[in-house]
């Protein structure tokens, strides 16, 4: 069963070391998250897959890594100082602050309608430059990566001699002082973008815009984000950003929060290069731009066919790395029942769940929103306990659940049953899986088995393209479940047959290779492991 709620994803991420709340030991910092040992691998693999597809495998792309701090004039002429604002309101009853366009006329926290009038709030972070405080000595942390590409247009053009059409790609951090960070890593204050600015001749932009939309949909599908969960929104003209001629938003259907933007593909005309260039009056710009009196470069392209300087139009596919990770995790997450649960094993869990929900209902210290979330999740699990039992772990990880004392009893009743009859599995594409292969000893106190397992791990890891781990911290069944839960495509088990101490001498120097998705097992000679796995990890 796919994830029904975002809480299932959040619980897995924290439990298995994908993503943690930022600065948690000091009470956290809203809108910030830290990527743990597995999360950083997943994130790096997603970025590498994007870079490979859009830079290495194309003949029309270059890469850059621009500075996070930029001259503040960048943001004046890009339009961010004037337009990068959200409407903000305060609730007079509970003093919570919200984006006005997200809440209507009612405070989500307390239900009050006593809200202030909306007022503009610029989302760019300011920081002091230099040791002496000075009202003019400041810069912004970039709110997007795009401007670093535009101001480097001439540098890239001159150093590479590219011909139109061509693109410049960048992956990097951006910062937005969101009024209301929400939905886990979906909307945060510090995030990463994977962004392309693709430069084309005026008049060719519409065809390239459509082409880039299809390319991006195909790429998301290739990394495991199902087309069935993607939808395309053609943004109405009245809602377009100030720079946009036309924009396609690619939406992903996330658990709980529903369809939200995963990537935007904007046709930006000549607005950006036109805004940052000097000699604007000599370049026949089509976009309406503010006069630029500070730029020192003409950001144009000399078209050999037309024998004149033109300002290219731009197509911008821009995706969030963090949102991409969340979509990949959501699509890969699955809870599977591996065998039927006997009624006598379910009964104690059913009774513990009922006691837990009764205690939640009586608790007057839980906030209304936390109580409602716990009750709804618990009732959903209880409606078909045999098939939903694996969701108890996520239920007990909900905010406020840790304060319910009988939750410990529920956990104690549910965990052994869930471990035996269910598995949570991340069916990640092999290229994205944080760990590609886990090598497991059948008996961790047998020196020969352990030595052989560790030797196999070193051999596979030395190939450089399949991260391999050794694990002997539990019984073999639990180790399989753990690797399923973090998305490891293959587990290798070293046993007594491997050593030639089993009943069948033909199995000497072979190991058991278990497939994550099918749970099928196959004996493979150690000498053939490298080839066997490489073929299946493409």
Short mmCIF file of C-alpha atoms in Angstrom, two decimals:
data_model
loop_
_atom_site.label_atom_id
_atom_site.label_comp_id
_atom_site.label_asym_id
_atom_site.label_seq_id
_atom_site.Cartn_x
_atom_site.Cartn_y
_atom_site.Cartn_z
CA UNK A 1 0.00 0.00 0.00
CA UNK A 2 1.44 3.43 -0.94
CA UNK A 3 1.80 6.10 1.72
CA UNK A 4 -1.59 7.46 2.74
CA UNK A 5 -0.25 10.34 4.82
CA UNK A 6 2.82 12.55 4.86
CA UNK A 7 3.37 11.43 8.45
CA UNK A 8 4.39 7.98 7.20
CA UNK A 9 7.13 9.54 5.09
CA UNK A 10 8.25 11.86 7.90
CA UNK A 11 8.40 8.98 10.37
CA UNK A 12 10.52 6.85 8.05
CA UNK A 13 12.86 9.74 7.28
CA UNK A 14 13.59 10.42 10.93
CA UNK A 15 13.68 6.77 12.02
CA UNK A 16 16.10 5.62 9.33
CA UNK A 17 18.32 8.68 9.04
CA UNK A 18 17.11 10.38 5.87
CA UNK A 19 16.01 13.77 7.21
CA UNK A 20 16.00 15.35 10.69
CA UNK A 21 14.49 18.62 11.97
CA UNK A 22 17.17 21.33 12.01
CA UNK A 23 18.79 22.29 15.35
CA UNK A 24 16.52 19.80 17.12
CA UNK A 25 18.49 19.68 20.41
CA UNK A 26 17.76 23.40 20.90
CA UNK A 27 14.09 23.18 20.07
CA UNK A 28 14.58 23.41 16.31
CA UNK A 29 14.45 26.26 13.82
CA UNK A 30 11.25 26.39 11.82
CA UNK A 31 11.66 25.81 8.11
CA UNK A 32 15.07 24.11 8.33
CA UNK A 33 15.99 20.44 7.99
CA UNK A 34 19.19 18.41 8.08
CA UNK A 35 19.85 15.51 5.72
CA UNK A 36 21.16 12.45 7.58
CA UNK A 37 23.47 9.64 6.41
CA UNK A 38 20.94 8.15 3.98
CA UNK A 39 19.27 11.42 3.04
CA UNK A 40 22.47 13.04 1.84
CA UNK A 41 23.16 10.01 -0.36
CA UNK A 42 19.66 10.15 -1.86
CA UNK A 43 19.95 13.89 -2.42
CA UNK A 44 23.36 13.61 -4.06
CA UNK A 45 22.16 10.76 -6.26
CA UNK A 46 19.16 12.80 -7.43
CA UNK A 47 21.36 15.78 -8.23
CA UNK A 48 23.84 13.56 -10.06
CA UNK A 49 21.04 12.00 -12.13
CA UNK A 50 19.81 15.49 -13.06
CA UNK A 51 23.31 16.72 -13.93
CA UNK A 52 24.08 13.64 -15.98
CA UNK A 53 20.85 13.92 -17.98
CA UNK A 54 21.00 17.68 -18.54
CA UNK A 55 24.72 18.42 -18.82
CA UNK A 56 26.81 15.33 -19.52
CA UNK A 57 24.40 13.68 -21.95
CA UNK A 58 23.56 16.82 -23.94
CA UNK A 59 25.67 18.64 -26.52
CA UNK A 60 24.05 22.02 -25.87
CA UNK A 61 24.65 22.61 -22.15
CA UNK A 62 27.29 24.09 -19.87
CA UNK A 63 27.39 24.19 -16.09
CA UNK A 64 28.17 26.92 -13.56
CA UNK A 65 28.27 27.29 -9.79
CA UNK A 66 27.63 30.97 -9.03
CA UNK A 67 28.14 32.70 -5.70
CA UNK A 68 25.33 32.79 -3.16
CA UNK A 69 26.16 36.41 -2.27
CA UNK A 70 25.71 38.78 -5.21
CA UNK A 71 25.86 42.53 -5.70
CA UNK A 72 22.59 43.93 -4.42
CA UNK A 73 22.03 45.65 -7.78
CA UNK A 74 21.38 42.18 -9.20
CA UNK A 75 18.15 42.01 -7.22
CA UNK A 76 17.11 45.54 -8.07
CA UNK A 77 17.28 44.94 -11.81
CA UNK A 78 15.90 41.39 -11.63
CA UNK A 79 12.76 42.84 -10.04
CA UNK A 80 13.10 40.98 -6.74
CA UNK A 81 13.37 44.05 -4.53
CA UNK A 82 10.10 45.32 -5.91
CA UNK A 83 8.09 42.16 -6.61
CA UNK A 84 9.43 39.31 -4.43
CA UNK A 85 6.81 39.82 -1.75
CA UNK A 86 4.05 37.83 -0.08
CA UNK A 87 0.96 39.24 1.69
CA UNK A 88 1.30 38.73 5.46
CA UNK A 89 -1.37 38.80 8.17
CA UNK A 90 -1.31 38.34 11.95
CA UNK A 91 -3.97 36.69 14.09
CA UNK A 92 -4.86 39.05 16.94
CA UNK A 93 -6.18 36.16 19.03
CA UNK A 94 -3.17 33.82 19.07
CA UNK A 95 -0.45 36.05 17.57
CA UNK A 96 0.35 33.56 14.80
CA UNK A 97 1.56 34.94 11.47
CA UNK A 98 0.39 33.63 8.09
CA UNK A 99 0.50 34.21 4.36
CA UNK A 100 -2.82 35.82 3.57
CA UNK A 101 -3.28 33.93 0.29
CA UNK A 102 -2.89 30.58 2.10
CA UNK A 103 -5.51 30.90 4.83
CA UNK A 104 -8.56 32.81 3.59
CA UNK A 105 -10.21 34.74 6.42
CA UNK A 106 -9.71 32.23 9.27
CA UNK A 107 -6.63 31.51 11.40
CA UNK A 108 -5.67 27.83 10.96
CA UNK A 109 -4.28 27.70 14.50
CA UNK A 110 -7.19 28.95 16.60
CA UNK A 111 -10.06 29.48 14.15
CA UNK A 112 -10.33 33.21 14.83
CA UNK A 113 -11.38 35.64 12.12
CA UNK A 114 -9.76 38.57 13.92
CA UNK A 115 -6.90 39.06 11.45
CA UNK A 116 -4.88 42.15 10.57
CA UNK A 117 -5.04 43.66 7.11
CA UNK A 118 -2.59 42.02 4.65
CA UNK A 119 0.72 43.85 4.28
CA UNK A 120 3.61 43.17 1.89
CA UNK A 121 6.64 41.24 3.13
CA UNK A 122 9.83 40.84 1.06
CA UNK A 123 11.14 37.30 1.46
CA UNK A 124 14.82 37.97 0.76
CA UNK A 125 17.29 37.51 3.63
CA UNK A 126 19.63 40.47 4.15
CA UNK A 127 23.14 40.13 5.55
CA UNK A 128 25.82 42.65 6.48
CA UNK A 129 28.91 42.90 4.25
CA UNK A 130 32.18 43.87 5.95
CA UNK A 131 33.05 44.56 9.60
CA UNK A 132 31.44 48.00 9.98
CA UNK A 133 27.64 48.35 10.14
CA UNK A 134 26.54 50.57 7.29
CA UNK A 135 23.03 50.97 5.81
CA UNK A 136 24.53 50.61 2.32
CA UNK A 137 26.90 47.72 3.06
CA UNK A 138 24.56 44.78 2.75
CA UNK A 139 23.78 41.92 0.39
CA UNK A 140 20.98 39.43 0.00
CA UNK A 141 21.22 35.68 0.28
CA UNK A 142 20.04 34.71 -3.19
CA UNK A 143 16.34 33.72 -3.31
CA UNK A 144 16.94 31.77 -6.54
CA UNK A 145 19.86 30.46 -8.57
CA UNK A 146 18.72 31.89 -11.90
CA UNK A 147 20.30 35.33 -11.59
CA UNK A 148 23.75 33.81 -11.12
CA UNK A 149 23.31 32.29 -14.57
CA UNK A 150 22.08 35.48 -16.23
CA UNK A 151 24.91 37.68 -14.95
CA UNK A 152 27.40 35.05 -16.21
CA UNK A 153 25.83 34.77 -19.67
CA UNK A 154 28.61 36.70 -21.43
CA UNK A 155 31.35 34.93 -19.43
CA UNK A 156 30.07 31.53 -20.53
CA UNK A 157 29.44 32.68 -24.11
CA UNK A 158 32.94 34.15 -24.48
CA UNK A 159 34.75 31.23 -22.86
CA UNK A 160 32.92 28.44 -24.72
CA UNK A 161 31.95 30.02 -28.08
CA UNK A 162 28.51 28.42 -27.86
CA UNK A 163 25.96 28.86 -30.63
CA UNK A 164 22.22 29.26 -30.09
CA UNK A 165 20.36 27.36 -28.84
CA UNK A 166 22.33 26.43 -25.74
CA UNK A 167 21.78 26.26 -22.01
CA UNK A 168 23.50 26.91 -18.71
CA UNK A 169 22.72 24.61 -15.78
CA UNK A 170 23.26 25.11 -12.07
CA UNK A 171 22.50 23.29 -8.83
CA UNK A 172 22.74 25.36 -5.68
CA UNK A 173 21.32 26.74 -2.47
CA UNK A 174 18.68 29.45 -2.30
CA UNK A 175 17.05 31.17 0.66
CA UNK A 176 13.56 32.54 1.18
CA UNK A 177 12.22 33.98 4.41
CA UNK A 178 8.94 32.12 4.13
CA UNK A 179 6.18 33.49 6.35
CA UNK A 180 4.74 30.03 6.99
CA UNK A 181 7.12 27.12 6.26
CA UNK A 182 5.04 23.95 6.01
CA UNK A 183 4.61 20.38 4.86
CA UNK A 184 7.96 18.95 5.94
CA UNK A 185 10.68 19.75 3.34
CA UNK A 186 8.16 20.95 0.76
CA UNK A 187 8.28 24.63 1.78
CA UNK A 188 11.37 25.64 3.73
CA UNK A 189 13.59 28.68 4.21
CA UNK A 190 16.81 27.09 2.95
CA UNK A 191 16.63 24.81 -0.07
CA UNK A 192 18.38 23.71 -3.25
CA UNK A 193 17.39 24.23 -6.86
CA UNK A 194 18.23 22.39 -10.06
CA UNK A 195 17.87 25.07 -12.69
CA UNK A 196 18.48 25.56 -16.39
CA UNK A 197 18.39 28.75 -18.44
CA UNK A 198 18.10 27.72 -22.07
CA UNK A 199 18.80 30.48 -24.60
CA UNK A 200 17.03 30.45 -27.96
CA UNK A 201 16.34 32.77 -30.87
CA UNK A 202 13.23 34.94 -30.54
CA UNK A 203 10.41 33.20 -32.37
CA UNK A 204 11.72 29.72 -31.52
CA UNK A 205 10.83 29.95 -27.85
CA UNK A 206 7.32 28.48 -28.03
CA UNK A 207 8.46 25.24 -29.64
CA UNK A 208 11.35 24.90 -27.20
CA UNK A 209 9.01 25.57 -24.29
CA UNK A 210 6.80 22.62 -25.27
CA UNK A 211 9.82 20.43 -25.90
CA UNK A 212 11.34 21.16 -22.50
CA UNK A 213 8.04 20.31 -20.80
CA UNK A 214 8.03 16.83 -22.32
CA UNK A 215 11.74 16.34 -21.58
CA UNK A 216 11.20 17.17 -17.93
CA UNK A 217 8.19 14.87 -17.57
CA UNK A 218 10.22 12.03 -19.08
CA UNK A 219 13.11 12.70 -16.71
CA UNK A 220 10.95 12.62 -13.59
CA UNK A 221 9.50 9.31 -14.78
CA UNK A 222 13.04 7.97 -15.32
CA UNK A 223 13.97 8.59 -11.67
CA UNK A 224 10.86 6.87 -10.33
CA UNK A 225 8.26 9.63 -10.14
CA UNK A 226 5.24 8.07 -11.83
CA UNK A 227 3.56 9.99 -14.64
CA UNK A 228 0.25 8.95 -13.05
CA UNK A 229 1.07 11.21 -10.09
CA UNK A 230 2.15 14.16 -12.24
CA UNK A 231 -0.08 16.81 -13.77
CA UNK A 232 0.64 19.93 -15.80
CA UNK A 233 -0.87 23.33 -15.01
CA UNK A 234 -0.75 25.98 -17.70
CA UNK A 235 -0.61 29.10 -15.54
CA UNK A 236 -3.27 31.66 -16.57
CA UNK A 237 -1.94 34.96 -17.87
CA UNK A 238 -3.38 36.85 -14.92
CA UNK A 239 -1.29 34.72 -12.52
CA UNK A 240 2.01 34.78 -14.39
CA UNK A 241 5.15 36.14 -12.73
CA UNK A 242 6.35 39.55 -13.90
CA UNK A 243 9.04 37.98 -16.12
CA UNK A 244 6.95 35.20 -17.65
CA UNK A 245 5.52 34.98 -21.15
CA UNK A 246 4.05 31.55 -20.36
CA UNK A 247 4.65 29.01 -17.57
CA UNK A 248 3.93 25.32 -17.15
CA UNK A 249 3.88 24.10 -13.55
CA UNK A 250 4.46 20.38 -13.07
CA UNK A 251 2.47 19.21 -10.04
CA UNK A 252 3.03 16.05 -8.02
CA UNK A 253 0.28 14.41 -5.96
CA UNK A 254 1.87 14.20 -2.49
CA UNK A 255 0.28 12.20 0.36
CA UNK A 256 -1.99 14.35 2.55
CA UNK A 257 -1.10 17.70 0.98
CA UNK A 258 -2.27 16.75 -2.51
CA UNK A 259 -1.09 18.19 -5.83
CA UNK A 260 1.65 20.77 -5.34
CA UNK A 261 4.31 22.26 -7.59
CA UNK A 262 7.37 20.11 -8.22
CA UNK A 263 8.90 22.06 -11.09
CA UNK A 264 8.19 25.20 -13.08
CA UNK A 265 9.04 25.56 -16.76
CA UNK A 266 8.84 29.23 -17.67
CA UNK A 267 9.19 31.02 -20.97
CA UNK A 268 10.87 34.24 -19.81
CA UNK A 269 11.25 36.06 -23.18
CA UNK A 270 14.22 38.48 -23.15
CA UNK A 271 13.29 39.96 -19.77
CA UNK A 272 16.29 38.72 -17.80
CA UNK A 273 19.18 39.45 -20.13
CA UNK A 274 17.38 42.64 -21.11
CA UNK A 275 17.13 43.72 -17.47
CA UNK A 276 20.82 43.16 -16.75
CA UNK A 277 22.34 44.49 -19.98
CA UNK A 278 23.70 47.90 -20.80
CA UNK A 279 22.68 49.64 -24.05
CA UNK A 280 19.09 48.54 -23.61
CA UNK A 281 17.85 51.11 -26.12
CA UNK A 282 20.03 49.62 -28.88
CA UNK A 283 18.89 46.01 -28.56
CA UNK A 284 15.23 46.03 -29.65
CA UNK A 285 14.02 44.43 -26.41
CA UNK A 286 10.55 42.94 -26.45
CA UNK A 287 10.06 42.67 -22.69
CA UNK A 288 9.29 45.70 -20.55
CA UNK A 289 12.33 46.28 -18.33
CA UNK A 290 13.46 48.97 -15.94
CA UNK A 291 16.23 51.24 -17.27
CA UNK A 292 19.63 49.88 -16.21
CA UNK A 293 22.25 52.56 -15.48
CA UNK A 294 24.77 50.32 -13.70
CA UNK A 295 25.53 47.33 -15.95
CA UNK A 296 28.96 47.31 -17.60
CA UNK A 297 28.27 44.59 -20.20
CA UNK A 298 26.09 44.13 -23.24
CA UNK A 299 24.36 40.76 -22.71
CA UNK A 300 23.62 39.97 -26.33
CA UNK A 301 24.49 37.35 -28.90
CA UNK A 302 25.83 38.12 -32.37
CA UNK A 303 23.74 36.15 -34.83
CA UNK A 304 25.90 35.30 -37.83
CA UNK A 305 22.88 34.64 -40.04
CA UNK A 306 21.18 37.95 -39.26
CA UNK A 307 24.49 39.82 -38.95
CA UNK A 308 23.25 41.62 -35.85
CA UNK A 309 23.22 41.48 -32.07
CA UNK A 310 20.12 39.89 -30.56
CA UNK A 311 19.04 39.28 -26.98
CA UNK A 312 18.09 35.60 -26.70
CA UNK A 313 14.79 34.47 -25.28
CA UNK A 314 15.00 32.10 -22.31
CA UNK A 315 13.27 28.86 -21.34
CA UNK A 316 13.73 28.02 -17.65
CA UNK A 317 13.10 24.53 -16.24
CA UNK A 318 13.50 25.00 -12.47
CA UNK A 319 13.04 22.19 -9.95
CA UNK A 320 13.51 21.97 -6.20
CA UNK A 321 15.96 19.33 -5.02
CA UNK A 322 14.17 18.96 -1.68
CA UNK A 323 10.76 18.68 -3.29
CA UNK A 324 12.25 16.20 -5.72
CA UNK A 325 13.54 14.06 -2.86
CA UNK A 326 10.12 14.20 -1.21
CA UNK A 327 8.38 13.14 -4.44
CA UNK A 328 10.83 10.29 -5.00
CA UNK A 329 10.34 9.04 -1.41
CA UNK A 330 6.56 9.34 -1.67
CA UNK A 331 6.44 7.41 -4.94
CA UNK A 332 8.81 4.70 -3.70
CA UNK A 333 7.16 4.16 -0.30
CA UNK A 334 5.11 1.00 0.07
CA UNK A 335 3.80 -1.05 2.98
CA UNK A 336 3.36 -4.70 2.11
CA UNK A 337 1.81 -7.57 4.03
CA UNK A 338 4.00 -10.59 3.43
CA UNK A 339 1.70 -13.16 5.09
CA UNK A 340 -1.67 -13.32 6.85
CA UNK A 341 -1.82 -12.34 10.52
CA UNK A 342 -3.52 -14.90 12.81
CA UNK A 343 -6.50 -13.46 14.68
CA UNK A 344 -4.94 -14.26 18.05
CA UNK A 345 -1.92 -12.06 17.16
CA UNK A 346 -4.14 -9.17 16.10
CA UNK A 347 -6.38 -9.14 19.18
CA UNK A 348 -3.82 -7.65 21.65
CA UNK A 349 -2.88 -4.95 19.11
CA UNK A 350 -6.54 -4.12 18.56
CA UNK A 351 -7.10 -3.73 22.31
CA UNK A 352 -3.96 -1.61 22.75
CA UNK A 353 -4.97 0.65 19.85
CA UNK A 354 -8.44 1.17 21.32
CA UNK A 355 -6.93 2.07 24.70
CA UNK A 356 -4.49 4.46 23.04
CA UNK A 357 -7.21 6.32 21.10
CA UNK A 358 -9.40 6.48 24.20
CA UNK A 359 -6.51 8.06 26.10
CA UNK A 360 -5.91 10.55 23.27
CA UNK A 361 -9.58 11.54 23.28
CA UNK A 362 -9.48 12.25 27.02
CA UNK A 363 -6.19 14.17 26.96
CA UNK A 364 -6.73 17.87 27.53
CA UNK A 365 -3.08 18.87 27.01
CA UNK A 366 -2.95 18.04 23.31
CA UNK A 367 -3.70 20.83 20.86
CA UNK A 368 -6.89 20.41 18.87
CA UNK A 369 -4.97 19.94 15.61
CA UNK A 370 -2.65 17.28 17.07
CA UNK A 371 -5.52 15.41 18.68
CA UNK A 372 -7.50 15.41 15.45
CA UNK A 373 -4.52 14.16 13.41
CA UNK A 374 -3.85 11.31 15.86
CA UNK A 375 -7.49 10.28 16.07
CA UNK A 376 -7.99 10.30 12.30
CA UNK A 377 -4.83 8.26 11.67
CA UNK A 378 -5.70 5.79 14.45
CA UNK A 379 -9.26 5.30 13.21
CA UNK A 380 -7.99 4.72 9.68
CA UNK A 381 -5.60 2.03 10.94
CA UNK A 382 -8.28 0.44 13.12
CA UNK A 383 -10.78 0.25 10.25
CA UNK A 384 -8.71 -2.56 8.70
CA UNK A 385 -6.09 -3.39 11.28
CA UNK A 386 -4.69 -6.49 9.61
CA UNK A 387 -3.74 -4.61 6.46
CA UNK A 388 -2.89 -1.26 8.10
CA UNK A 389 -0.95 -2.51 11.10
CA UNK A 390 2.38 -1.34 9.68
CA UNK A 391 1.08 2.22 10.05
CA UNK A 392 1.18 2.09 13.86
CA UNK A 393 4.83 3.24 13.85
CA UNK A 394 3.88 6.40 11.94
CA UNK A 395 0.86 6.91 14.25
CA UNK A 396 3.10 6.89 17.32
CA UNK A 397 5.50 9.33 15.63
CA UNK A 398 2.80 12.00 15.19
CA UNK A 399 3.30 15.23 17.18
CA UNK A 400 1.83 14.79 20.65
CA UNK A 401 1.63 10.98 20.51
CA UNK A 402 4.81 10.64 22.56
CA UNK A 403 2.94 12.17 25.51
CA UNK A 404 0.36 9.38 25.61
CA UNK A 405 1.65 6.85 28.14
CA UNK A 406 -0.29 3.86 26.77
CA UNK A 407 1.42 4.43 23.45
CA UNK A 408 4.35 2.42 24.83
CA UNK A 409 2.10 -0.59 25.27
CA UNK A 410 0.70 -0.16 21.76
CA UNK A 411 4.21 -0.05 20.36
CA UNK A 412 5.19 -3.15 22.30
CA UNK A 413 2.17 -5.08 20.97
CA UNK A 414 2.37 -3.86 17.37
CA UNK A 415 6.08 -3.93 16.55
CA UNK A 416 6.68 -7.69 16.82
CA UNK A 417 3.62 -8.41 14.66
CA UNK A 418 4.59 -5.76 12.10
CA UNK A 419 8.16 -7.10 11.92
CA UNK A 420 6.93 -10.64 11.29
CA UNK A 421 4.01 -10.08 8.93
CA UNK A 422 4.71 -6.76 7.17
CA UNK A 423 7.49 -4.88 5.54
CA UNK A 424 7.95 -1.26 4.58
CA UNK A 425 9.91 -0.99 1.36
CA UNK A 426 11.27 1.94 -0.62
CA UNK A 427 11.21 0.83 -4.24
CA UNK A 428 13.76 3.42 -5.31
CA UNK A 429 15.37 3.31 -8.71
CA UNK A 430 18.79 1.67 -8.19
CA UNK A 431 20.62 4.81 -9.32
CA UNK A 432 18.97 6.80 -6.51
CA UNK A 433 19.21 4.20 -3.73
CA UNK A 434 21.50 5.48 -0.94
CA UNK A 435 22.98 2.00 -0.53
CA UNK A 436 23.19 -0.31 -3.52
CA UNK A 437 24.23 -3.54 -1.81
CA UNK A 438 24.23 -4.80 1.80
CA UNK A 439 26.45 -7.75 2.72
CA UNK A 440 25.10 -9.75 5.66
CA UNK A 441 26.72 -12.62 7.59
CA UNK A 442 24.38 -15.44 8.54
CA UNK A 443 26.30 -15.87 11.80
CA UNK A 444 28.16 -12.85 13.15
CA UNK A 445 30.33 -14.80 15.61
CA UNK A 446 31.79 -17.08 12.93
CA UNK A 447 35.16 -15.60 11.97
CA UNK A 448 35.28 -17.14 8.49
CA UNK A 449 31.77 -16.00 7.57
CA UNK A 450 32.47 -12.48 8.84
CA UNK A 451 35.85 -12.26 7.10
CA UNK A 452 34.35 -13.46 3.80
CA UNK A 453 31.45 -11.00 4.05
CA UNK A 454 33.78 -8.09 4.75
CA UNK A 455 36.05 -9.09 1.86
CA UNK A 456 33.07 -9.14 -0.52
CA UNK A 457 32.00 -5.70 0.72
CA UNK A 458 35.47 -4.26 0.05
CA UNK A 459 35.61 -5.79 -3.42
CA UNK A 460 32.21 -4.41 -4.44
CA UNK A 461 32.86 -1.00 -2.87
CA UNK A 462 36.21 -0.67 -4.66
CA UNK A 463 34.42 -0.61 -8.02
CA UNK A 464 33.45 2.97 -7.15
CA UNK A 465 29.89 2.92 -8.42
CA UNK A 466 27.96 0.78 -5.94
CA UNK A 467 27.99 1.88 -2.32
CA UNK A 468 28.13 -1.32 -0.28
CA UNK A 469 27.71 -1.78 3.49
CA UNK A 470 28.30 -4.61 5.95
CA UNK A 471 25.68 -5.17 8.68
CA UNK A 472 25.55 -7.77 11.44
CA UNK A 473 23.47 -5.93 14.04
CA UNK A 474 20.39 -8.19 13.96
CA UNK A 475 19.03 -11.54 12.82
CA UNK A 476 18.99 -12.03 9.06
CA UNK A 477 15.23 -11.48 8.74
CA UNK A 478 15.39 -8.13 10.51
CA UNK A 479 18.40 -7.11 8.43
CA UNK A 480 16.41 -7.79 5.27
CA UNK A 481 13.52 -5.67 6.55
CA UNK A 482 15.86 -2.83 7.47
CA UNK A 483 17.45 -2.78 4.03
CA UNK A 484 14.01 -2.95 2.38
CA UNK A 485 12.95 0.09 4.39
CA UNK A 486 15.89 2.21 3.21
CA UNK A 487 15.60 1.10 -0.41
CA UNK A 488 18.67 -1.14 -0.82
CA UNK A 489 18.12 -3.06 -4.09
CA UNK A 490 20.18 -6.15 -3.19
CA UNK A 491 21.26 -8.03 -0.07
CA UNK A 492 24.06 -10.60 -0.13
CA UNK A 493 24.08 -13.28 2.56
CA UNK A 494 27.25 -15.20 3.38
CA UNK A 495 26.49 -18.57 5.02
CA UNK A 496 28.02 -21.97 5.75
CA UNK A 497 27.43 -23.10 2.15
CA UNK A 498 29.69 -20.25 1.07
CA UNK A 499 32.49 -21.78 3.16
CA UNK A 500 31.90 -25.28 1.78
CA UNK A 501 30.49 -26.49 5.10
CA UNK A 502 26.94 -27.14 3.87
CA UNK A 503 25.35 -30.27 2.46
CA UNK A 504 25.90 -29.28 -1.18
CA UNK A 505 29.56 -28.81 -2.12
CA UNK A 506 28.50 -27.17 -5.38
CA UNK A 507 27.47 -24.08 -3.36
CA UNK A 508 31.01 -23.45 -2.13
CA UNK A 509 32.16 -19.89 -2.91
CA UNK A 510 28.62 -18.81 -3.73
CA UNK A 511 26.36 -16.42 -1.84
CA UNK A 512 22.63 -15.76 -1.66
CA UNK A 513 21.55 -12.58 -3.47
CA UNK A 514 18.12 -11.31 -2.46
CA UNK A 515 16.13 -8.89 -4.63
CA UNK A 516 14.40 -6.07 -2.71
CA UNK A 517 11.28 -5.82 -4.85
CA UNK A 518 10.48 -9.48 -5.42
CA UNK A 519 12.22 -10.92 -2.31
CA UNK A 520 13.44 -13.70 -4.65
CA UNK A 521 16.78 -15.29 -3.73
CA UNK A 522 19.45 -16.66 -6.04
CA UNK A 523 22.81 -18.33 -5.49
CA UNK A 524 25.57 -16.50 -7.31
CA UNK A 525 29.31 -17.34 -7.44
CA UNK A 526 31.39 -14.72 -5.64
CA UNK A 527 33.59 -14.26 -8.71
CA UNK A 528 30.51 -13.26 -10.77
CA UNK A 529 28.99 -10.83 -8.25
CA UNK A 530 30.45 -7.68 -9.77
CA UNK A 531 29.00 -8.38 -13.22
CA UNK A 532 25.72 -9.77 -11.85
CA UNK A 533 25.03 -6.65 -9.78
CA UNK A 534 26.30 -4.12 -12.30
CA UNK A 535 23.82 -5.38 -14.88
CA UNK A 536 20.92 -4.99 -12.44
CA UNK A 537 21.90 -1.64 -10.93
CA UNK A 538 21.79 0.36 -14.15
#
